[in-house]
């Protein structure tokens, strides 16, 4: 099992690609409605329509005001209350399980 907090999806995808090349299959586990259901190939991928929709249509509070995820800046994160920040973080956390696809 692996918990991922996506920060730089393009770079972090390399881990999943390497696991796949070593014969492991990943499965996204969703434990709450707040978690994104896009898999590692799509999450944060600017070439993925579903990812772009997710970051455009999911909103969080920043100092009491609603902002789309795609519009939240580092400065905005500094201005979030603790509860706003926790809500924001859940949008970027995913849990995966891995199993070997190689014959034993």
Tab-separated table of C-alpha atoms in Angstrom:
chain	number	residue	atom	x	y	z
A	1	UNK	CA	0.000	0.000	0.000
A	2	UNK	CA	1.103	3.505	-0.779
A	3	UNK	CA	-0.353	6.862	0.128
A	4	UNK	CA	0.471	9.625	-2.346
A	5	UNK	CA	0.202	13.359	-1.793
A	6	UNK	CA	0.548	14.687	-5.344
A	7	UNK	CA	2.765	17.763	-5.518
A	8	UNK	CA	4.453	17.441	-8.920
A	9	UNK	CA	2.409	14.801	-10.768
A	10	UNK	CA	4.562	14.719	-13.909
A	11	UNK	CA	7.642	13.871	-11.840
A	12	UNK	CA	5.865	11.582	-9.382
A	13	UNK	CA	4.323	9.493	-12.158
A	14	UNK	CA	7.814	8.086	-12.784
A	15	UNK	CA	7.482	5.915	-9.660
A	16	UNK	CA	4.287	4.303	-10.974
A	17	UNK	CA	5.823	3.816	-14.419
A	18	UNK	CA	8.823	2.083	-12.856
A	19	UNK	CA	6.588	-0.159	-10.723
A	20	UNK	CA	4.594	-1.068	-13.835
A	21	UNK	CA	7.793	-1.888	-15.754
A	22	UNK	CA	8.827	-4.195	-12.870
A	23	UNK	CA	5.579	-6.151	-13.220
A	24	UNK	CA	3.350	-4.502	-10.624
A	25	UNK	CA	-0.240	-3.442	-11.146
A	26	UNK	CA	-1.631	-0.558	-9.100
A	27	UNK	CA	-5.178	-0.153	-7.888
A	28	UNK	CA	-6.583	3.128	-6.612
A	29	UNK	CA	-8.366	2.719	-3.290
A	30	UNK	CA	-10.949	5.360	-2.525
A	31	UNK	CA	-11.748	5.737	1.150
A	32	UNK	CA	-13.796	8.937	1.052
A	33	UNK	CA	-15.878	11.013	-1.317
A	34	UNK	CA	-13.294	13.802	-1.042
A	35	UNK	CA	-10.628	11.704	-2.721
A	36	UNK	CA	-10.182	12.030	-6.464
A	37	UNK	CA	-10.978	8.923	-8.489
A	38	UNK	CA	-8.523	9.667	-11.321
A	39	UNK	CA	-5.721	7.133	-11.552
A	40	UNK	CA	-2.034	7.957	-11.559
A	41	UNK	CA	-1.846	8.244	-15.348
A	42	UNK	CA	-4.509	10.976	-15.351
A	43	UNK	CA	-4.218	12.875	-12.061
A	44	UNK	CA	-2.656	16.268	-12.756
A	45	UNK	CA	-2.008	15.371	-16.392
A	46	UNK	CA	-2.599	18.541	-18.446
A	47	UNK	CA	-3.330	16.382	-21.506
A	48	UNK	CA	-6.178	14.586	-19.730
A	49	UNK	CA	-9.605	16.152	-20.141
A	50	UNK	CA	-10.963	14.527	-16.950
A	51	UNK	CA	-8.060	15.906	-14.922
A	52	UNK	CA	-8.587	19.396	-16.297
A	53	UNK	CA	-12.296	19.159	-15.433
A	54	UNK	CA	-11.442	17.988	-11.901
A	55	UNK	CA	-9.077	20.897	-11.214
A	56	UNK	CA	-11.507	23.394	-12.742
A	57	UNK	CA	-14.707	22.208	-11.053
A	58	UNK	CA	-13.438	21.235	-7.565
A	59	UNK	CA	-13.457	24.166	-5.201
A	60	UNK	CA	-11.904	24.803	-1.810
A	61	UNK	CA	-12.093	27.678	0.612
A	62	UNK	CA	-9.222	30.147	0.820
A	63	UNK	CA	-9.609	32.574	3.694
A	64	UNK	CA	-13.387	32.106	3.430
A	65	UNK	CA	-13.623	32.510	-0.354
A	66	UNK	CA	-14.220	29.709	-2.897
A	67	UNK	CA	-11.459	29.008	-5.412
A	68	UNK	CA	-11.066	26.306	-8.041
A	69	UNK	CA	-8.143	23.969	-7.320
A	70	UNK	CA	-6.376	25.139	-10.478
A	71	UNK	CA	-6.370	28.708	-9.152
A	72	UNK	CA	-4.936	28.055	-5.676
A	73	UNK	CA	-1.455	29.520	-5.287
A	74	UNK	CA	1.289	28.996	-2.690
A	75	UNK	CA	0.252	32.304	-1.162
A	76	UNK	CA	-3.348	31.080	-0.950
A	77	UNK	CA	-2.200	27.981	0.921
A	78	UNK	CA	-0.432	30.212	3.439
A	79	UNK	CA	-3.686	32.113	3.983
A	80	UNK	CA	-5.864	29.045	4.570
A	81	UNK	CA	-7.167	28.235	8.016
A	82	UNK	CA	-6.211	24.821	9.394
A	83	UNK	CA	-9.560	23.321	8.388
A	84	UNK	CA	-9.388	24.877	4.899
A	85	UNK	CA	-5.895	23.465	4.441
A	86	UNK	CA	-6.968	19.967	5.565
A	87	UNK	CA	-9.837	20.049	3.050
A	88	UNK	CA	-7.462	21.252	0.320
A	89	UNK	CA	-4.952	18.481	1.077
A	90	UNK	CA	-7.574	15.726	0.767
A	91	UNK	CA	-8.027	16.682	-2.894
A	92	UNK	CA	-4.396	15.672	-3.563
A	93	UNK	CA	-4.114	12.490	-1.474
A	94	UNK	CA	-4.671	9.047	-2.936
A	95	UNK	CA	-4.087	5.506	-1.706
A	96	UNK	CA	-2.904	2.707	-3.973
A	97	UNK	CA	-2.360	-0.990	-3.541
A	98	UNK	CA	0.085	-2.942	-5.695
A	99	UNK	CA	0.183	-6.562	-6.773
A	100	UNK	CA	2.658	-8.423	-8.883
A	101	UNK	CA	1.463	-9.450	-12.314
A	102	UNK	CA	4.505	-11.642	-12.888
A	103	UNK	CA	3.980	-15.401	-12.740
A	104	UNK	CA	5.561	-17.053	-9.715
